[in-house]
Structures are given as C-alpha cells and as structure tokens.
Coordinates of C-alpha atoms and ligand atoms in Angstrom, one line a residue:
M1 CA 137.1 87.2 24.7
Q2 CA 139.9 87.9 22.2
Y3 CA 143.5 87.0 22.5
T4 CA 146.4 88.1 20.3
A5 CA 149.9 86.9 21.2
P6 CA 152.0 89.9 22.3
L7 CA 154.7 89.0 19.7
R8 CA 156.3 92.5 19.6
D9 CA 156.9 92.5 23.4
M10 CA 158.1 88.9 23.3
Q11 CA 160.6 89.8 20.6
F12 CA 161.7 92.8 22.5
V13 CA 162.4 90.7 25.6
L14 CA 164.2 87.9 23.7
H15 CA 166.2 89.9 21.3
E16 CA 166.7 93.4 22.8
L17 CA 166.6 92.8 26.5
L18 CA 168.2 89.4 26.8
D19 CA 169.9 89.1 23.4
V20 CA 169.2 85.4 23.4
Q21 CA 170.7 84.7 20.1
T22 CA 174.2 85.7 21.4
E23 CA 173.5 83.9 24.7
L24 CA 172.5 80.7 23.0
K25 CA 175.6 80.8 20.8
A26 CA 177.6 79.9 23.9
L27 CA 175.5 76.7 24.3
P28 CA 176.6 74.2 21.6
R29 CA 173.2 72.5 21.6
H30 CA 171.6 75.8 20.5
A31 CA 174.4 77.6 18.8
D32 CA 172.7 77.5 15.4
I33 CA 169.4 79.0 16.4
D34 CA 168.9 82.4 14.9
A35 CA 166.4 85.2 15.5
D36 CA 164.4 84.4 12.4
T37 CA 163.8 80.8 13.6
I38 CA 162.7 82.1 17.0
N39 CA 160.4 84.6 15.5
Q40 CA 158.8 82.1 13.1
V41 CA 158.1 79.7 16.0
L42 CA 156.5 82.6 18.0
E43 CA 154.4 83.6 15.1
E44 CA 153.2 80.1 14.4
G45 CA 152.5 79.6 18.1
G46 CA 150.6 82.9 18.2
R47 CA 148.4 81.7 15.3
F48 CA 147.7 78.3 16.8
T49 CA 146.8 79.7 20.3
A50 CA 144.6 82.5 19.0
K51 CA 142.8 80.5 16.4
V52 CA 142.5 77.0 17.9
L53 CA 142.7 77.4 21.6
A54 CA 141.2 80.8 22.6
P55 CA 137.8 80.0 21.1
L56 CA 137.6 76.9 23.3
N57 CA 138.3 78.8 26.5
A58 CA 134.7 79.9 27.4
V59 CA 133.3 76.6 26.0
G60 CA 135.6 74.6 28.4
D61 CA 134.5 76.8 31.3
R62 CA 130.8 76.4 30.5
E63 CA 130.7 72.7 29.6
G64 CA 133.4 71.3 31.9
C65 CA 134.4 67.7 32.1
R66 CA 132.1 64.7 32.6
I67 CA 132.6 61.3 34.1
D68 CA 130.7 58.1 33.3
P69 CA 130.7 56.4 36.7
A70 CA 130.2 52.9 35.2
S71 CA 133.3 53.0 32.8
H72 CA 135.2 55.7 34.8
A73 CA 135.8 57.4 31.4
V74 CA 136.1 61.2 31.5
T75 CA 134.9 63.3 28.5
T76 CA 136.6 66.7 28.0
P77 CA 134.7 69.7 26.7
P78 CA 133.7 69.9 23.1
G79 CA 136.6 70.7 20.8
F80 CA 139.3 69.8 23.3
T81 CA 140.3 66.5 21.7
A82 CA 140.3 67.9 18.2
A83 CA 142.5 70.8 19.3
Y84 CA 144.9 68.3 21.0
R85 CA 145.1 66.4 17.7
Q86 CA 146.1 69.5 15.9
F87 CA 148.7 70.3 18.6
V88 CA 150.2 66.9 18.2
E89 CA 150.1 66.9 14.4
A90 CA 151.9 70.2 14.4
G91 CA 154.7 68.7 16.6
W92 CA 154.3 71.2 19.4
P93 CA 154.7 68.7 22.3
S94 CA 158.3 68.0 21.1
L95 CA 159.5 71.6 20.9
T96 CA 162.2 71.5 23.6
C97 CA 162.5 67.7 24.0
D98 CA 165.7 65.7 23.5
P99 CA 166.3 64.8 19.8
A100 CA 167.3 61.3 21.0
Y101 CA 163.7 60.7 21.7
G102 CA 162.1 62.5 18.8
G103 CA 162.3 66.0 20.2
Q104 CA 163.2 69.2 18.3
G105 CA 165.8 70.3 21.0
L106 CA 164.8 74.0 20.9
P107 CA 165.7 76.2 23.9
V108 CA 163.5 76.6 27.0
V109 CA 163.6 80.3 26.7
L110 CA 161.6 80.0 23.5
Y111 CA 159.2 77.4 24.9
N112 CA 158.6 79.8 27.8
C113 CA 157.0 82.4 25.4
F114 CA 154.9 79.7 23.8
S115 CA 153.8 78.5 27.2
E116 CA 152.6 82.0 28.0
M117 CA 150.5 82.0 24.8
L118 CA 149.0 78.6 25.5
N119 CA 147.9 79.6 29.0
A120 CA 146.6 83.0 27.9
A121 CA 144.4 81.3 25.3
N122 CA 143.2 78.4 27.4
Q123 CA 144.9 77.4 30.7
A124 CA 142.5 74.5 31.4
W125 CA 143.3 72.9 28.0
Y126 CA 147.0 73.5 28.2
M127 CA 147.2 71.6 31.6
Y128 CA 146.8 68.3 29.7
P129 CA 150.0 68.6 27.6
G130 CA 151.7 70.8 30.3
L131 CA 151.7 68.1 32.9
S132 CA 153.0 65.6 30.2
H133 CA 156.0 67.9 29.8
G134 CA 156.8 67.7 33.5
A135 CA 156.5 63.9 33.4
Y136 CA 158.9 63.9 30.4
E137 CA 161.5 65.9 32.3
C138 CA 161.2 63.6 35.3
L139 CA 161.6 60.4 33.3
H140 CA 164.3 61.9 31.2
A141 CA 166.3 62.8 34.4
H142 CA 165.6 59.6 36.4
G143 CA 164.3 56.8 34.2
T144 CA 166.4 53.7 33.3
P145 CA 167.5 53.5 29.7
E146 CA 164.8 50.9 29.0
Q147 CA 162.1 53.1 30.6
K148 CA 163.3 56.1 28.6
A149 CA 163.3 54.1 25.3
L150 CA 159.8 52.8 25.9
Y151 CA 158.0 55.9 27.3
L152 CA 159.8 59.1 26.3
P153 CA 159.0 58.9 22.6
K154 CA 155.3 58.6 23.4
L155 CA 155.4 61.7 25.7
V156 CA 157.5 63.6 23.2
S157 CA 155.2 63.0 20.3
G158 CA 152.2 63.7 22.5
E159 CA 150.6 60.4 21.8
W160 CA 150.4 59.8 25.5
T161 CA 150.0 62.3 28.3
G162 CA 151.4 62.3 31.9
T163 CA 150.3 63.2 35.4
M164 CA 151.8 63.8 38.8
C165 CA 150.0 61.9 41.6
L166 CA 151.2 63.2 44.9
T167 CA 148.2 64.5 46.9
E168 CA 146.1 62.3 49.2
P169 CA 143.1 63.3 51.3
H170 CA 145.1 63.7 54.5
C171 CA 148.3 64.8 52.8
G172 CA 148.9 67.8 50.6
T173 CA 151.7 70.1 51.7
D174 CA 153.2 67.5 54.0
L175 CA 154.0 64.6 51.7
G176 CA 155.7 62.8 54.5
L177 CA 152.2 61.7 55.6
L178 CA 151.4 59.8 52.4
R179 CA 150.1 56.3 52.7
T180 CA 149.9 54.8 49.2
R181 CA 151.7 51.4 49.3
A182 CA 153.9 49.7 46.8
T183 CA 154.6 46.0 47.1
P184 CA 157.5 44.5 45.0
Q185 CA 156.8 41.6 42.8
A186 CA 159.0 38.8 41.5
D187 CA 159.1 40.2 38.0
G188 CA 160.5 43.6 39.2
S189 CA 157.2 45.5 39.1
C190 CA 155.3 46.6 42.1
R191 CA 151.6 46.3 43.1
I192 CA 150.4 49.7 44.1
N193 CA 147.4 50.4 46.4
G194 CA 146.0 53.7 47.6
G195 CA 144.0 56.7 46.8
K196 CA 145.1 60.0 45.3
I197 CA 143.0 63.2 45.0
F198 CA 143.1 66.4 43.0
I199 CA 145.0 64.8 40.1
S200 CA 145.0 67.2 37.2
A201 CA 144.4 65.5 33.8
G202 CA 144.2 62.2 35.7
E203 CA 141.6 60.8 33.2
H204 CA 140.5 62.2 29.9
D205 CA 139.8 61.3 26.2
M206 CA 142.5 63.3 24.5
A207 CA 145.3 60.6 24.2
E208 CA 145.4 56.9 23.9
N209 CA 147.4 56.3 27.1
I210 CA 148.2 58.2 30.3
L211 CA 151.4 57.8 32.3
H212 CA 150.9 58.4 36.0
L213 CA 153.9 59.3 38.1
V214 CA 152.8 58.1 41.5
L215 CA 154.4 58.6 44.9
A216 CA 154.1 55.6 47.2
R217 CA 155.9 53.8 50.1
L218 CA 157.8 50.5 49.8
P219 CA 157.5 48.0 52.6
D220 CA 159.7 49.0 55.6
A221 CA 160.3 52.4 54.2
P222 CA 161.4 55.0 56.8
A223 CA 158.6 57.3 58.0
G224 CA 158.2 60.8 56.6
T225 CA 159.6 62.2 53.4
R226 CA 162.7 59.9 53.5
G227 CA 160.5 56.9 52.8
I228 CA 158.8 58.0 49.6
S229 CA 159.5 56.3 46.2
L230 CA 158.3 57.2 42.7
F231 CA 156.5 54.9 40.4
L232 CA 155.5 54.8 36.8
V233 CA 151.9 53.6 36.5
P234 CA 150.5 53.5 32.9
K235 CA 146.8 53.5 32.4
F236 CA 147.3 50.8 29.7
L237 CA 150.3 48.5 30.2
P238 CA 152.4 48.7 27.0
D239 CA 154.1 45.8 25.3
A240 CA 157.7 45.9 24.4
E241 CA 157.0 48.0 21.2
G242 CA 155.0 50.5 23.2
R243 CA 151.6 49.4 22.0
P244 CA 149.0 50.0 24.8
G245 CA 147.8 46.6 26.1
P246 CA 145.8 45.5 29.2
R247 CA 144.0 48.1 31.3
N248 CA 145.9 48.8 34.5
A249 CA 144.0 49.0 37.8
I250 CA 144.2 52.8 38.2
Y251 CA 140.8 54.4 37.8
C252 CA 139.2 57.8 38.2
G253 CA 136.5 57.5 40.9
A254 CA 135.2 61.1 40.6
I255 CA 136.0 64.5 39.2
E256 CA 135.9 67.6 41.4
E257 CA 133.4 70.5 41.0
K258 CA 135.6 73.6 41.3
M259 CA 135.9 77.4 41.1
G260 CA 137.7 77.6 37.8
I261 CA 139.7 75.7 35.2
H262 CA 136.5 73.7 34.5
G263 CA 137.9 72.3 31.2
N264 CA 140.6 70.4 33.1
S265 CA 139.6 67.2 34.9
T266 CA 140.7 67.2 38.5
C267 CA 140.5 63.5 39.4
Q268 CA 140.2 61.2 42.4
M269 CA 142.4 58.3 41.4
N270 CA 142.1 54.9 43.0
L271 CA 144.9 52.4 42.7
D272 CA 143.7 48.9 43.4
D273 CA 146.7 46.5 42.9
A274 CA 147.8 48.7 40.0
T275 CA 151.1 47.7 38.3
G276 CA 153.9 50.1 38.5
W277 CA 157.6 50.4 38.1
L278 CA 160.1 52.2 40.3
I279 CA 161.7 55.3 38.9
G280 CA 165.1 56.1 40.3
E281 CA 166.2 54.8 43.7
P282 CA 164.0 53.4 46.4
N283 CA 163.0 56.1 49.0
K284 CA 164.4 58.9 46.8
G285 CA 161.1 59.5 45.1
L286 CA 160.8 63.0 46.3
N287 CA 164.1 64.0 44.8
A288 CA 163.1 62.6 41.5
M289 CA 159.7 64.2 41.7
F290 CA 161.3 67.5 42.4
V291 CA 162.4 67.7 38.7
M292 CA 158.8 67.6 37.8
M293 CA 157.7 69.9 40.6
N294 CA 160.3 72.6 39.6
A295 CA 159.2 72.4 36.0
A296 CA 155.6 72.7 37.1
R297 CA 156.4 75.6 39.4
L298 CA 157.7 77.6 36.5
G299 CA 154.8 76.4 34.5
V300 CA 152.3 77.7 37.1
G301 CA 153.9 81.1 37.0
M302 CA 153.4 81.1 33.2
Q303 CA 149.8 80.2 33.7
S304 CA 149.2 83.4 35.6
L305 CA 151.3 85.5 33.2
G306 CA 149.1 84.2 30.3
L307 CA 145.9 85.0 32.2
T308 CA 147.3 88.5 33.1
E309 CA 148.0 89.3 29.5
A310 CA 144.7 87.9 28.2
A311 CA 142.7 89.8 30.8
Y312 CA 144.6 93.0 30.2
Q313 CA 144.1 92.9 26.4
N314 CA 140.3 92.5 26.8
A315 CA 140.0 95.1 29.5
A316 CA 142.1 97.6 27.4
A317 CA 139.8 97.1 24.4
Y318 CA 136.7 97.5 26.5
A319 CA 138.1 100.7 28.1
R320 CA 138.6 102.3 24.7
E321 CA 135.0 101.6 23.7
R322 CA 132.9 101.9 26.8
Q323 CA 131.6 105.5 27.3
Q324 CA 130.8 106.8 30.8
M325 CA 131.1 110.3 32.3
R326 CA 133.4 113.0 31.2
S327 CA 137.1 113.4 31.9
L328 CA 137.8 115.4 35.0
S329 CA 139.9 117.8 33.0
G330 CA 137.3 118.4 30.3
A331 CA 135.6 116.4 27.6
K332 CA 138.0 114.3 25.5
A333 CA 135.3 113.1 23.0
P334 CA 132.9 116.1 22.9
E335 CA 131.2 114.7 19.8
Q336 CA 130.1 111.6 21.8
P337 CA 127.5 111.6 24.7
A338 CA 130.3 110.6 27.1
D339 CA 134.1 110.0 27.1
P340 CA 135.5 106.5 26.8
I341 CA 136.4 105.3 30.3
I342 CA 140.1 105.1 29.3
V343 CA 140.3 108.8 30.0
H344 CA 139.8 108.3 33.7
P345 CA 143.0 108.1 35.8
D346 CA 141.9 105.2 37.9
V347 CA 140.8 103.1 34.9
R348 CA 144.3 103.7 33.6
R349 CA 145.7 102.6 37.0
M350 CA 143.9 99.3 36.7
L351 CA 144.9 98.7 33.1
L352 CA 148.5 99.7 33.8
T353 CA 148.7 97.4 36.9
A354 CA 147.8 94.4 34.7
R355 CA 150.1 95.6 31.9
A356 CA 153.1 96.2 34.2
Y357 CA 152.6 92.8 35.8
A358 CA 152.4 91.2 32.4
E359 CA 155.5 93.0 31.0
G360 CA 157.5 92.6 34.2
G361 CA 156.6 88.9 34.4
R362 CA 157.5 88.3 30.8
A363 CA 161.0 89.8 31.2
F364 CA 161.6 88.1 34.5
S365 CA 160.4 84.6 33.5
A366 CA 162.3 84.8 30.2
F367 CA 165.5 85.5 32.1
V368 CA 164.9 82.5 34.4
A369 CA 164.1 80.3 31.4
L370 CA 167.4 81.4 29.8
Q371 CA 169.2 80.5 33.0
I372 CA 167.7 77.0 32.7
D373 CA 169.1 76.7 29.2
R374 CA 172.5 77.7 30.5
E375 CA 172.2 75.3 33.5
L376 CA 171.3 72.5 31.1
S377 CA 174.0 72.9 28.5
H378 CA 176.6 75.5 29.1
P379 CA 180.0 73.9 28.4
D380 CA 181.6 75.6 31.4
A381 CA 180.8 73.9 34.8
A382 CA 181.1 77.2 36.7
A383 CA 178.6 78.9 34.4
R384 CA 176.2 75.9 34.8
K385 CA 176.5 76.2 38.6
E386 CA 175.9 80.0 38.5
A387 CA 172.8 79.6 36.3
G388 CA 171.5 76.7 38.4
D389 CA 171.8 78.8 41.6
L390 CA 169.8 81.6 40.0
V391 CA 167.2 79.2 38.9
A392 CA 166.9 77.7 42.3
L393 CA 166.6 81.1 44.0
L394 CA 164.1 82.5 41.5
T395 CA 161.8 79.5 40.9
P396 CA 159.7 80.1 44.0
V397 CA 159.5 83.8 43.0
V398 CA 158.3 82.9 39.5
K399 CA 155.7 80.7 41.1
A400 CA 154.4 82.8 43.9
F401 CA 155.0 86.4 42.9
M402 CA 153.7 85.9 39.4
T403 CA 150.6 84.1 40.6
D404 CA 149.8 86.6 43.3
N405 CA 150.2 89.3 40.7
G406 CA 148.0 87.3 38.3
W407 CA 145.2 87.3 40.9
I408 CA 145.6 91.1 41.4
A409 CA 145.8 91.8 37.6
T410 CA 142.8 89.6 36.6
S411 CA 140.7 91.2 39.3
E412 CA 141.7 94.7 38.2
A413 CA 140.9 93.8 34.6
M414 CA 137.5 92.6 35.7
Q415 CA 136.9 95.8 37.6
V416 CA 137.5 97.8 34.4
F417 CA 134.3 96.1 33.0
G418 CA 132.3 97.3 35.9
G419 CA 129.1 95.2 36.5
H420 CA 129.6 93.7 33.1
G421 CA 132.8 92.1 34.4
Y422 CA 130.9 90.2 37.1
V423 CA 128.5 88.8 34.5
V424 CA 129.6 85.6 32.9
E425 CA 128.9 86.8 29.3
S426 CA 131.9 89.3 29.4
G427 CA 134.4 86.5 30.0
A428 CA 136.3 88.7 32.5
E429 CA 135.3 86.8 35.6
Q430 CA 136.6 83.5 34.2
Y431 CA 140.1 84.8 34.2
V432 CA 139.8 85.6 37.9
R433 CA 138.4 82.2 38.8
D434 CA 141.0 80.4 36.7
A435 CA 143.8 82.5 38.2
R436 CA 142.9 81.7 41.8
I437 CA 144.1 78.0 41.7
N438 CA 147.6 79.1 40.6
M439 CA 148.3 80.5 44.1
I440 CA 147.4 77.1 45.7
Y441 CA 148.7 74.1 43.7
E442 CA 152.3 73.1 43.2
G443 CA 153.0 74.1 46.8
T444 CA 151.0 77.1 48.1
N445 CA 152.5 80.5 47.8
T446 CA 153.2 80.4 51.5
I447 CA 155.3 77.2 50.9
Q448 CA 157.1 78.9 48.1
S449 CA 157.9 81.8 50.4
L450 CA 159.3 79.5 53.1
D451 CA 161.4 77.7 50.4
L452 CA 162.8 81.1 49.3
L453 CA 163.6 82.6 52.7
G454 CA 164.4 79.4 54.6
R455 CA 166.2 77.2 52.1
K456 CA 167.3 79.4 49.3
V457 CA 168.4 82.4 51.3
L458 CA 169.1 81.6 55.0
M459 CA 170.3 78.0 54.8
D460 CA 172.6 79.2 52.0
N461 CA 174.0 82.2 53.9
G462 CA 172.6 84.4 51.2
E463 CA 175.1 83.2 48.6
K464 CA 172.5 82.7 45.8
L465 CA 170.8 86.0 46.6
K466 CA 174.2 87.7 46.4
K467 CA 174.7 86.3 42.9
F468 CA 171.4 87.9 41.8
G469 CA 172.4 91.0 43.7
A470 CA 175.7 91.2 41.9
L471 CA 173.8 91.5 38.5
I472 CA 171.8 94.4 40.0
E473 CA 174.8 96.1 41.5
A474 CA 176.7 95.9 38.1
F475 CA 173.7 97.5 36.4
V476 CA 173.4 100.2 39.0
E477 CA 177.1 101.1 38.7
E478 CA 176.9 101.2 35.0
N479 CA 174.0 103.6 35.0
E480 CA 174.6 105.7 38.1
G481 CA 175.9 108.8 36.3
D482 CA 173.0 108.8 33.8
A483 CA 170.5 111.5 34.8
A484 CA 167.8 110.0 32.6
M485 CA 168.1 106.7 34.5
A486 CA 168.1 108.2 38.0
E487 CA 164.4 107.7 38.5
F488 CA 164.9 103.9 38.1
V489 CA 168.4 103.3 39.4
G490 CA 167.9 105.1 42.7
P491 CA 164.9 103.1 43.9
L492 CA 166.4 99.9 42.6
A493 CA 169.7 100.4 44.5
E494 CA 167.8 101.4 47.6
L495 CA 165.6 98.2 47.5
G496 CA 168.6 96.0 46.9
G497 CA 170.3 97.4 50.1
Q498 CA 167.1 97.1 52.1
I499 CA 166.6 93.4 51.2
G500 CA 170.2 92.7 52.1
E501 CA 169.8 94.2 55.5
L502 CA 166.4 92.6 56.1
S503 CA 167.8 89.1 55.2
M504 CA 170.5 89.5 57.9
E505 CA 168.0 90.7 60.4
I506 CA 165.7 87.8 59.9
G507 CA 168.6 85.4 59.9
T508 CA 169.6 86.7 63.4
K509 CA 166.0 86.5 64.7
A510 CA 165.7 83.0 63.3
F511 CA 168.3 81.9 65.9
R512 CA 165.8 82.7 68.6
S513 CA 162.8 81.1 66.8
Q514 CA 162.1 79.7 63.4
D515 CA 158.6 81.1 63.7
E516 CA 160.3 84.4 62.8
V517 CA 161.1 83.0 59.3
G518 CA 157.5 81.8 59.0
A519 CA 156.2 85.2 59.9
A520 CA 158.4 87.1 57.5
A521 CA 158.4 84.8 54.5
V522 CA 155.4 86.0 52.5
P523 CA 156.3 89.7 52.5
Y524 CA 159.9 88.7 52.0
L525 CA 159.1 86.9 48.7
R526 CA 157.1 89.8 47.4
L527 CA 160.1 92.1 48.2
V528 CA 162.4 89.9 46.2
G529 CA 159.8 89.7 43.4
H530 CA 159.7 93.5 43.3
L531 CA 163.5 93.7 43.3
A532 CA 163.5 91.5 40.2
Y533 CA 160.8 93.5 38.4
A534 CA 162.5 96.8 39.3
Y535 CA 165.7 95.5 37.8
F536 CA 164.1 94.3 34.6
F537 CA 161.9 97.4 34.2
A538 CA 165.1 99.6 34.7
R539 CA 166.9 97.6 32.0
M540 CA 163.8 97.9 29.7
A541 CA 163.6 101.6 30.5
R542 CA 167.2 102.1 29.4
L543 CA 166.5 100.4 26.1
A544 CA 163.4 102.5 25.6
L545 CA 165.3 105.7 26.4
A546 CA 167.9 104.8 23.8
H547 CA 165.0 104.9 21.3
A548 CA 163.7 108.2 22.5
G549 CA 163.5 109.8 19.1
S550 CA 162.0 106.7 17.5
A551 CA 158.7 106.9 15.7
D552 CA 157.9 103.4 16.9
P553 CA 155.2 103.9 19.7
F554 CA 156.4 100.7 21.3
Y555 CA 159.3 102.3 23.1
K556 CA 157.3 105.3 24.4
A557 CA 154.7 102.8 25.8
K558 CA 157.5 100.7 27.4
L559 CA 158.9 103.8 29.1
A560 CA 155.4 104.8 30.3
T561 CA 154.8 101.3 31.8
A562 CA 158.2 101.3 33.5
R563 CA 157.4 104.7 35.0
F564 CA 154.1 103.5 36.2
Y565 CA 155.7 100.5 37.8
F566 CA 158.1 102.6 39.7
A567 CA 155.5 105.2 40.7
R568 CA 152.6 102.9 41.7
L569 CA 153.6 99.3 42.2
L570 CA 157.1 99.4 43.6
P571 CA 156.1 101.6 46.6
E572 CA 154.3 98.5 48.0
T573 CA 157.8 97.6 49.2
A574 CA 157.7 100.2 52.0
M575 CA 154.7 98.3 53.5
L576 CA 156.2 94.9 52.9
L577 CA 159.4 95.9 54.7
R578 CA 157.5 96.9 57.7
Q579 CA 155.4 93.7 57.6
A580 CA 158.5 91.5 57.2
R581 CA 160.1 93.3 60.2
S582 CA 157.1 93.2 62.5
G583 CA 158.0 89.7 63.8
A584 CA 156.1 86.6 64.8
A585 CA 154.7 88.0 68.1
A586 CA 151.7 89.7 66.5
L587 CA 150.7 86.4 64.8
L588 CA 151.3 84.1 67.7
E589 CA 149.9 86.0 70.6
M590 CA 146.3 84.8 70.2
E591 CA 145.5 81.4 71.7
A592 CA 144.4 78.9 69.1
D593 CA 141.1 78.4 70.9
S594 CA 140.3 82.1 70.5
F595 CA 140.2 82.0 66.7
Ligands
FAD619 C1 142.5 72.1 40.9 C2 143.6 71.4 41.6 C3 144.5 70.7 40.9 C4 145.6 70.0 41.5 N1 146.4 69.2 40.8 C5 147.2 68.4 41.4 C6 148.0 67.4 40.7 O1 147.9 67.3 39.5 N2 148.7 66.5 41.4 C7 148.8 66.5 42.8 O2 149.5 65.7 43.4 N3 148.1 67.5 43.5 C8 147.4 68.4 42.9 N4 146.6 69.3 43.6 C9 146.8 69.4 45.0 C10 147.6 70.7 45.4 O3 148.9 70.6 45.0 C11 147.4 70.8 46.9 O4 146.0 71.2 47.1 C12 148.3 71.9 47.6 O5 149.6 71.5 47.5 C13 147.9 72.2 49.0 O6 147.7 71.0 49.7 P1 146.4 70.8 50.6 O7 145.2 71.2 49.7 O8 146.3 69.5 51.3 O9 146.5 72.0 51.7 P2 147.2 71.8 53.1 O10 148.5 71.2 52.9 O11 146.2 71.2 54.1 O12 147.4 73.4 53.5 C14 146.3 74.2 54.1 C15 146.9 75.6 54.4 O13 147.9 75.5 55.4 C16 149.1 76.1 54.9 N5 150.2 75.4 55.4 C17 150.5 74.1 55.4 N6 151.7 73.8 55.9 C18 152.2 75.0 56.3 C19 153.5 75.4 56.8 N7 154.4 74.5 57.1 N8 153.7 76.7 57.0 C20 152.7 77.6 56.7 N9 151.5 77.3 56.2 C21 151.3 76.0 55.9 C22 149.0 76.1 53.4 O14 149.8 77.1 52.8 C23 147.5 76.2 53.2 O15 147.2 77.6 53.2 C24 145.7 70.1 42.9 C25 144.7 70.8 43.7 C26 143.7 71.5 43.0 C27 142.7 72.2 43.8

C-alpha cells in the first residue's frame, strides 16, 4: 500500500481554516513560528513517514513481535529498530517538548498533523514513541524537579520510551478494582508487586530503557479509585547521571496474539518486588495519570484519522484503475473493455465516506489541538479557561467519533477492493483490523460517551457545550443571509438546536434514573460529533465558495466533499436523535438470564 501525506489539505486546515499563524502570535511561546516553518516540518514529516515507516507497515503486520521466554526479551519486526533510530536522530521525539529538557517547543497543532502521518504510515510502529510522549506529559506535569531532570531529557531525546500500566486481568474500565501493591521503603522508593496485562510497548528492542508508569495501591489506601497512586518504574534503574544500571524486577511474561497492530508488542507485565518511585501525591495517581490518558485519547483519535486517510488513498487509486461493468448512464471509457469502477455512484459513496471522515476529522482535531496550545500558553487566564473547557468537552468526541468513523471508513475502503480487499495481499484488510482496537482501548467508546454526556455536559449544566455552541451560533449568524451557504447553514443551525433540546430532555430524565444517561450516551456522542463536523465542513465550504472561480481543483473538490457530507453522512442524525430519545426501557426490559 502507498501513502502520501495530504500536505495540501493539512496546509488548508492550518493556514486557511484556522489561521494558526495569527492564532499562535497571541501565545508568546509560539509567537515567532511562521507558515514557512510549519510547512517545512510538514514536508519533512511527510517524507519520513512515506519513505521510512509506510514500507514497514505490512512487514510489521506479517512478522509481528516475538518473545524469548527465557530472557523475557521482545524482538520487534524487521526494520522497526532501524526506523526508530532514524526517528530519534532526526529529532522527531522532541518536536513539541519543553526546551528546558531538550525539546523544540513547537505547537501541538503542528504535531497533530505529524501524528496523523505517523499513524497513517504505520500505527503499530508509532505506538512505541507515541506512548513515550504521553509519559513525558505526565512526568512533566506531576514529577518532582529531580525526577524531571533525570528522566525527561531521556524521553525527549527518544533514548528511552515510556508505557502506561493500568490494566489488570480483573480490572479494565473499573480501575478502582486494581490490586497491584506498593510498599514504601526506608530510602523513599517503593517495592511494587502485581501483574499488568495488555501493556502496549511494554517490552521491546527499540530503546535502551523503558519507563513504566504504573498504577498501584499504597498500604492502607482507601478502596476504589481514591486509593490509587502512580509510580515510575524504570526497566533499568538509572544512576544519578541517567546511565541505565541494574535490571529492575519488571518483566514481560508473554505477548498477546491479537486481531491487528501486530507490530506493536502487547505485553503481560509482572512486577516482582520491582523498585518504583511515587509520582505526585499518594492516592492521587488517577489524577496524574489523567494527563497521560487525555493525551492518549487525542492520540487514539489520530490513529484512526491516519488509517482513514491511508485506506482512502489506496481505495481511490484502485477505483481509478479497476475496470468492471459499464456506467449506468452509458460507457465512460468506450475504448476499454469496461469502465473503471470509480464511475459507479455507490463506489463513489464509499470513497467519499472515507474522504469526508478524513477531512472532517483533520479539521476538527486540528481545532482541538490549537485549543490545547491556547490552554497551555495563552497569557490571558480567561482565554486559557475557555480553551481548556473546549478541550475537555471535545476530547471524548475526538477519541470516540473519530475511531468509530475510522472503522466505518476503513471498512468502506476495503469494500471498494471487492474480494481483493479481503485478501491479505491488497493490504486493505490490515487497515480494518488495525482500526478496530482504537474503539476499545484508552477507555472504550461507550466510556467516552458517558464521559461526554454525564460529566462534560450534564454535571456541568451544559456550560462547556454552550461555549462550543456559541462558536456555531456566531458562524450561523454571520452566514445566514448568504444564499450560497444556505445548504450548509440551515442543517447546522437545526442540529445545534436539536442537541440543545435533547440535552435538556436527557437531563430531566436523568433525575428519574441515571440509566437514562447510559442509554442515550452513545448516540448522543455521535450527534455532537456530527455537529462539530457540520460546523467545520460549513466553514470549509465557505472558503471553497470564496475560490469559486479558481483554477485550483482543490477548492472544487473541497466543496464537493462538504456537499457529500451534508447530503449523505449528516442525515444519520435523524436516526441518532430518535435512538437517544428512545429511553432506557427498551434496553432494560429483558431479564439478564434471558440473554
Ligand atoms: C491491544 C491493546 C492494547 C492496550 N494497551 C494498553 C496499555 O498500554 N495500557 C493499559 O493499561 N491498558 C491497555 N489496554 C487495555 C484497554 O485499555 C482495556 O482493554 C479497555 O480499557 C477496556 O477494559 P477491559 O478490556 O477490561 O474491558 P471491560 O472493562 O471488562 O469492559 C467490557 C465491556 O463492558 C463495557 N462497560 C464497562 N463498564 C461499563 C459501564 N460503566 N457502562 C457501560 N458499559 C461498560 C465496556 O465498554 C466494554 O464494552 C490495551 C488493550 C488492548 C487490547
């Protein structure tokens, strides 16, 4: 399979849609970054991902990871370590990191595009450095000055990688059940005992050390989530200069056989009196880990965006080449024995579905990434709060809506290949298998939906939702009188009103039973996702309309994609509204024994 980074569309989103250069001017940390620098990084990233990582995607899937049970060592697929060396040598791990620890301090909104490329080229490979970045953010936010000085430069340079060790066999979604124990020692360290499962990149041969961030319980910790602490457990215990020393007692016992992302090691990790150090305050581990989990949630959305784009590109290329049947409206390539399948309306529906989910997701996630930059470094506290509220509201939507769409899009792209898509050789089925995990880990999409509706909307009396709604209302008002925009503005305004009403209805029902929230949450999140995509497609359509006379085919295609989105994907909201309103009774009526 081929992959070319969609630089033109990324530049459109960053420069024309979001005008990031002006936005970043308001943030002293990024005030000097200009469009040329952004474009250069994107071009360089596009080259690296297409040339170095994409060719390893099928190899990683085919060869997978291997464990030596005697030494517990895990070998990654051929080419993975060499690619990682190139990644580190080019300085990619440090792109957005704090210059105080060797980082380049570039904005998150730029990294977001690079993250899409990395995932498009090779999701399984990128999970190794991707998790390190989450560990960096967690330590940066919650580590002591000494911990930061010792460990952050290693994560920033990419010399060491990181993991997040939460899950245990009996405890996934409900972390309150976790049993791993930490016993304080006289020297300030802890001895950690327990077993973790499903730990991505838990063991591998790509870096000289691995920093595990492990959730465990201190003695006498309160039961449930209020008794969980976070610990730093290095694979090799470093000396004061950060040189890896003795092997710590955290070992990979086995790696999982799984449906996709074969190139990434999913490890069972055994901690047998392993040495660890507390990060942050005792019993506040879940708060500290949330920094990593939020970063990871956005990262998972980007995994599916990448796969969507890569699957789309290959399906589109195939549809232009593959000849079957004639167009219903008469031969389009009479000189050939049959027309290319791209003439058939339904093949176009499949391609446009993937394309619209890619373009909508790119615009939406870039907007959220820009809000993260504003939240992190806007000089005005009110602006930071406003941005932070939008990030909190939209993070579960990035995670769940984009990964559900990734599953739909990769499946549609595979369908374009017909039977050849089902056969391994085409590469199309790998995208489907790889995309499926993204709906499950980092909190299943159901859990994201409960977070959105329960915590971010209802518990907040709709305040954060109103902030996002205000942006949409302002856009609607600005464009109401424009006849050319009516096909976009009308449905957008209608959906905004419907979601407002629905939120209040569910809030009222929730007083009777919280099961009403559980019953409505999944369709509710999809509705909010569509509201966001409709808003960004409407904004993109306005830009495209402004270039109506342009010879550049980009704008014509953008308008066509926006029209497709409004005509064929947005109408799903009618069904979702009915589902969200249908209540808990239809789900709870059946006795558990009757299933
Ligand atoms: C390939 C892979 C990589 C992973 N990487 C990591 C990693 O690096 N680190 C790590 O710590 N973990 C990792 N995980 C674990 C992953 O995060 C969990 O599998 C996931 O959070 C779900 O937990 P579970 O599997 O125990 O499912 P369960 O929690 O048992 O859930 C089962 C089902 O019940 C539903 N459910 C549960 N509670 C509720 C509720 N309150 N309301 C409605 N529905 C509910 C869930 O949505 C799900 O559909 C990974 C898993 C896989 C497969």
